[in-house]
Amino acid sequence: MLNQTSRLDLMFQALADPSRRIMIERLSKGPASVSELARPLTMSLPAVVQHLQVLEASGLVRSEKVGRVRTCHIDWVALQTAEDWMIDRRRTWELRLDRLGDFFADQEKG
């Protein structure tokens, strides 16, 4: 559980940056080279590479180099882990709010 928690921490830290979210959004459409990911961003190519390193360290992105081109893609299993965590939190809060609603309904009756 601790390992999963630290992995989630890295994922959410990686997603906290708007530039990295732009990269993830682009990669959700399919693999892209580093230069393709850099195109819409107003930063140097080395800065883009640093952001990609953060995404790779979090497990959200994988890359492979063929010749001089590094191609990146989303690791959908890792992204699913983050989504599952959020869904579990949502279910917990929905149950709590349902119980609170039931409590208030009982108060109105009594």
JSON list of C-alpha atoms in Angstrom, two decimals:
[
{"chain": "A", "resi": 1, "resn": "MET", "atom": "CA", "xyz": [0.00, 0.00, 0.00]},
{"chain": "A", "resi": 2, "resn": "LEU", "atom": "CA", "xyz": [2.83, 2.40, 0.84]},
{"chain": "A", "resi": 3, "resn": "ASN", "atom": "CA", "xyz": [4.41, 1.82, -2.57]},
{"chain": "A", "resi": 4, "resn": "GLN", "atom": "CA", "xyz": [1.10, 2.56, -4.29]},
{"chain": "A", "resi": 5, "resn": "THR", "atom": "CA", "xyz": [0.66, 5.71, -2.20]},
{"chain": "A", "resi": 6, "resn": "SER", "atom": "CA", "xyz": [4.10, 7.03, -3.11]},
{"chain": "A", "resi": 7, "resn": "ARG", "atom": "CA", "xyz": [3.42, 6.17, -6.77]},
{"chain": "A", "resi": 8, "resn": "LEU", "atom": "CA", "xyz": [0.16, 8.13, -6.60]},
{"chain": "A", "resi": 9, "resn": "ASP", "atom": "CA", "xyz": [2.00, 11.03, -4.98]},
{"chain": "A", "resi": 10, "resn": "LEU", "atom": "CA", "xyz": [4.42, 11.12, -7.91]},
{"chain": "A", "resi": 11, "resn": "MET", "atom": "CA", "xyz": [1.55, 10.95, -10.41]},
{"chain": "A", "resi": 12, "resn": "PHE", "atom": "CA", "xyz": [-0.40, 13.80, -8.84]},
{"chain": "A", "resi": 13, "resn": "GLN", "atom": "CA", "xyz": [2.75, 15.90, -8.44]},
{"chain": "A", "resi": 14, "resn": "ALA", "atom": "CA", "xyz": [3.49, 15.34, -12.12]},
{"chain": "A", "resi": 15, "resn": "LEU", "atom": "CA", "xyz": [-0.06, 16.31, -13.09]},
{"chain": "A", "resi": 16, "resn": "ALA", "atom": "CA", "xyz": [0.07, 19.46, -10.95]},
{"chain": "A", "resi": 17, "resn": "ASP", "atom": "CA", "xyz": [2.01, 21.32, -13.64]},
{"chain": "A", "resi": 18, "resn": "PRO", "atom": "CA", "xyz": [-0.05, 22.79, -16.52]},
{"chain": "A", "resi": 19, "resn": "SER", "atom": "CA", "xyz": [2.66, 22.10, -19.10]},
{"chain": "A", "resi": 20, "resn": "ARG", "atom": "CA", "xyz": [2.77, 18.44, -18.16]},
{"chain": "A", "resi": 21, "resn": "ARG", "atom": "CA", "xyz": [-1.02, 18.24, -18.34]},
{"chain": "A", "resi": 22, "resn": "ILE", "atom": "CA", "xyz": [-0.81, 19.66, -21.88]},
{"chain": "A", "resi": 23, "resn": "MET", "atom": "CA", "xyz": [1.67, 16.91, -22.74]},
{"chain": "A", "resi": 24, "resn": "ILE", "atom": "CA", "xyz": [-0.59, 14.23, -21.24]},
{"chain": "A", "resi": 25, "resn": "GLU", "atom": "CA", "xyz": [-3.56, 15.62, -23.14]},
{"chain": "A", "resi": 26, "resn": "ARG", "atom": "CA", "xyz": [-1.60, 15.46, -26.40]},
{"chain": "A", "resi": 27, "resn": "LEU", "atom": "CA", "xyz": [-0.39, 11.93, -25.64]},
{"chain": "A", "resi": 28, "resn": "SER", "atom": "CA", "xyz": [-3.95, 10.81, -24.94]},
{"chain": "A", "resi": 29, "resn": "LYS", "atom": "CA", "xyz": [-4.48, 11.16, -28.71]},
{"chain": "A", "resi": 30, "resn": "GLY", "atom": "CA", "xyz": [-1.54, 8.87, -29.46]},
{"chain": "A", "resi": 31, "resn": "PRO", "atom": "CA", "xyz": [2.25, 8.65, -29.32]},
{"chain": "A", "resi": 32, "resn": "ALA", "atom": "CA", "xyz": [4.25, 11.79, -30.05]},
{"chain": "A", "resi": 33, "resn": "SER", "atom": "CA", "xyz": [7.88, 12.76, -30.42]},
{"chain": "A", "resi": 34, "resn": "VAL", "atom": "CA", "xyz": [9.49, 15.16, -27.97]},
{"chain": "A", "resi": 35, "resn": "SER", "atom": "CA", "xyz": [9.53, 17.89, -30.61]},
{"chain": "A", "resi": 36, "resn": "GLU", "atom": "CA", "xyz": [5.79, 17.38, -31.25]},
{"chain": "A", "resi": 37, "resn": "LEU", "atom": "CA", "xyz": [5.12, 17.70, -27.53]},
{"chain": "A", "resi": 38, "resn": "ALA", "atom": "CA", "xyz": [7.26, 20.85, -27.36]},
{"chain": "A", "resi": 39, "resn": "ARG", "atom": "CA", "xyz": [5.50, 22.59, -30.25]},
{"chain": "A", "resi": 40, "resn": "PRO", "atom": "CA", "xyz": [2.57, 24.18, -28.34]},
{"chain": "A", "resi": 41, "resn": "LEU", "atom": "CA", "xyz": [4.69, 25.03, -25.29]},
{"chain": "A", "resi": 42, "resn": "THR", "atom": "CA", "xyz": [6.59, 28.27, -24.81]},
{"chain": "A", "resi": 43, "resn": "MET", "atom": "CA", "xyz": [9.74, 26.74, -23.36]},
{"chain": "A", "resi": 44, "resn": "SER", "atom": "CA", "xyz": [13.06, 25.40, -24.52]},
{"chain": "A", "resi": 45, "resn": "LEU", "atom": "CA", "xyz": [13.47, 21.82, -25.66]},
{"chain": "A", "resi": 46, "resn": "PRO", "atom": "CA", "xyz": [15.65, 21.00, -22.61]},
{"chain": "A", "resi": 47, "resn": "ALA", "atom": "CA", "xyz": [12.84, 22.27, -20.35]},
{"chain": "A", "resi": 48, "resn": "VAL", "atom": "CA", "xyz": [10.36, 20.02, -22.18]},
{"chain": "A", "resi": 49, "resn": "VAL", "atom": "CA", "xyz": [12.72, 17.08, -21.66]},
{"chain": "A", "resi": 50, "resn": "GLN", "atom": "CA", "xyz": [12.86, 17.85, -17.92]},
{"chain": "A", "resi": 51, "resn": "HIS", "atom": "CA", "xyz": [9.06, 17.83, -17.75]},
{"chain": "A", "resi": 52, "resn": "LEU", "atom": "CA", "xyz": [8.99, 14.52, -19.61]},
{"chain": "A", "resi": 53, "resn": "GLN", "atom": "CA", "xyz": [11.47, 13.08, -17.11]},
{"chain": "A", "resi": 54, "resn": "VAL", "atom": "CA", "xyz": [9.06, 13.98, -14.31]},
{"chain": "A", "resi": 55, "resn": "LEU", "atom": "CA", "xyz": [6.20, 12.30, -16.19]},
{"chain": "A", "resi": 56, "resn": "GLU", "atom": "CA", "xyz": [8.33, 9.22, -16.80]},
{"chain": "A", "resi": 57, "resn": "ALA", "atom": "CA", "xyz": [9.46, 9.07, -13.15]},
{"chain": "A", "resi": 58, "resn": "SER", "atom": "CA", "xyz": [5.80, 9.15, -12.11]},
{"chain": "A", "resi": 59, "resn": "GLY", "atom": "CA", "xyz": [5.06, 6.21, -14.40]},
{"chain": "A", "resi": 60, "resn": "LEU", "atom": "CA", "xyz": [2.48, 8.10, -16.45]},
{"chain": "A", "resi": 61, "resn": "VAL", "atom": "CA", "xyz": [4.61, 8.30, -19.60]},
{"chain": "A", "resi": 62, "resn": "ARG", "atom": "CA", "xyz": [6.98, 5.87, -21.29]},
{"chain": "A", "resi": 63, "resn": "SER", "atom": "CA", "xyz": [9.35, 6.68, -24.09]},
{"chain": "A", "resi": 64, "resn": "GLU", "atom": "CA", "xyz": [11.56, 4.89, -26.54]},
{"chain": "A", "resi": 65, "resn": "LYS", "atom": "CA", "xyz": [14.33, 6.17, -28.73]},
{"chain": "A", "resi": 66, "resn": "VAL", "atom": "CA", "xyz": [14.67, 5.01, -32.32]},
{"chain": "A", "resi": 67, "resn": "GLY", "atom": "CA", "xyz": [17.57, 6.67, -34.06]},
{"chain": "A", "resi": 68, "resn": "ARG", "atom": "CA", "xyz": [17.48, 10.33, -33.14]},
{"chain": "A", "resi": 69, "resn": "VAL", "atom": "CA", "xyz": [13.76, 10.43, -32.35]},
{"chain": "A", "resi": 70, "resn": "ARG", "atom": "CA", "xyz": [12.37, 9.85, -28.85]},
{"chain": "A", "resi": 71, "resn": "THR", "atom": "CA", "xyz": [8.71, 8.86, -28.98]},
{"chain": "A", "resi": 72, "resn": "CYS", "atom": "CA", "xyz": [6.52, 9.14, -25.89]},
{"chain": "A", "resi": 73, "resn": "HIS", "atom": "CA", "xyz": [3.22, 7.50, -25.00]},
{"chain": "A", "resi": 74, "resn": "ILE", "atom": "CA", "xyz": [0.92, 7.28, -22.01]},
{"chain": "A", "resi": 75, "resn": "ASP", "atom": "CA", "xyz": [1.09, 4.28, -19.73]},
{"chain": "A", "resi": 76, "resn": "TRP", "atom": "CA", "xyz": [-2.64, 3.64, -19.52]},
{"chain": "A", "resi": 77, "resn": "VAL", "atom": "CA", "xyz": [-2.27, 1.18, -16.63]},
{"chain": "A", "resi": 78, "resn": "ALA", "atom": "CA", "xyz": [-0.62, 3.87, -14.49]},
{"chain": "A", "resi": 79, "resn": "LEU", "atom": "CA", "xyz": [-3.26, 6.40, -15.46]},
{"chain": "A", "resi": 80, "resn": "GLN", "atom": "CA", "xyz": [-5.94, 3.86, -14.54]},
{"chain": "A", "resi": 81, "resn": "THR", "atom": "CA", "xyz": [-4.38, 3.56, -11.07]},
{"chain": "A", "resi": 82, "resn": "ALA", "atom": "CA", "xyz": [-4.86, 7.30, -10.50]},
{"chain": "A", "resi": 83, "resn": "GLU", "atom": "CA", "xyz": [-8.39, 7.13, -11.89]},
{"chain": "A", "resi": 84, "resn": "ASP", "atom": "CA", "xyz": [-9.27, 4.18, -9.62]},
{"chain": "A", "resi": 85, "resn": "TRP", "atom": "CA", "xyz": [-8.03, 6.13, -6.60]},
{"chain": "A", "resi": 86, "resn": "MET", "atom": "CA", "xyz": [-10.24, 9.10, -7.52]},
{"chain": "A", "resi": 87, "resn": "ILE", "atom": "CA", "xyz": [-13.26, 6.87, -8.15]},
{"chain": "A", "resi": 88, "resn": "ASP", "atom": "CA", "xyz": [-12.83, 5.26, -4.71]},
{"chain": "A", "resi": 89, "resn": "ARG", "atom": "CA", "xyz": [-12.72, 8.71, -3.07]},
{"chain": "A", "resi": 90, "resn": "ARG", "atom": "CA", "xyz": [-15.82, 9.75, -4.99]},
{"chain": "A", "resi": 91, "resn": "ARG", "atom": "CA", "xyz": [-17.73, 6.65, -3.86]},
{"chain": "A", "resi": 92, "resn": "THR", "atom": "CA", "xyz": [-16.76, 7.30, -0.25]},
{"chain": "A", "resi": 93, "resn": "TRP", "atom": "CA", "xyz": [-18.04, 10.87, -0.39]},
{"chain": "A", "resi": 94, "resn": "GLU", "atom": "CA", "xyz": [-21.23, 9.89, -2.21]},
{"chain": "A", "resi": 95, "resn": "LEU", "atom": "CA", "xyz": [-21.99, 7.36, 0.53]},
{"chain": "A", "resi": 96, "resn": "ARG", "atom": "CA", "xyz": [-21.31, 9.95, 3.22]},
{"chain": "A", "resi": 97, "resn": "LEU", "atom": "CA", "xyz": [-23.54, 12.50, 1.53]},
{"chain": "A", "resi": 98, "resn": "ASP", "atom": "CA", "xyz": [-26.30, 9.89, 1.08]},
{"chain": "A", "resi": 99, "resn": "ARG", "atom": "CA", "xyz": [-26.15, 9.13, 4.81]},
{"chain": "A", "resi": 100, "resn": "LEU", "atom": "CA", "xyz": [-26.24, 12.83, 5.60]},
{"chain": "A", "resi": 101, "resn": "GLY", "atom": "CA", "xyz": [-29.28, 13.22, 3.35]},
{"chain": "A", "resi": 102, "resn": "ASP", "atom": "CA", "xyz": [-30.97, 10.30, 5.12]},
{"chain": "A", "resi": 103, "resn": "PHE", "atom": "CA", "xyz": [-30.18, 11.90, 8.49]},
{"chain": "A", "resi": 104, "resn": "PHE", "atom": "CA", "xyz": [-31.78, 15.20, 7.47]},
{"chain": "A", "resi": 105, "resn": "ALA", "atom": "CA", "xyz": [-34.79, 13.39, 6.01]},
{"chain": "A", "resi": 106, "resn": "ASP", "atom": "CA", "xyz": [-35.26, 11.56, 9.32]},
{"chain": "A", "resi": 107, "resn": "GLN", "atom": "CA", "xyz": [-34.96, 14.88, 11.20]},
{"chain": "A", "resi": 108, "resn": "GLU", "atom": "CA", "xyz": [-37.70, 16.42, 9.08]},
{"chain": "A", "resi": 109, "resn": "LYS", "atom": "CA", "xyz": [-40.00, 13.45, 9.77]},
{"chain": "A", "resi": 110, "resn": "GLY", "atom": "CA", "xyz": [-39.38, 13.45, 13.53]}
]
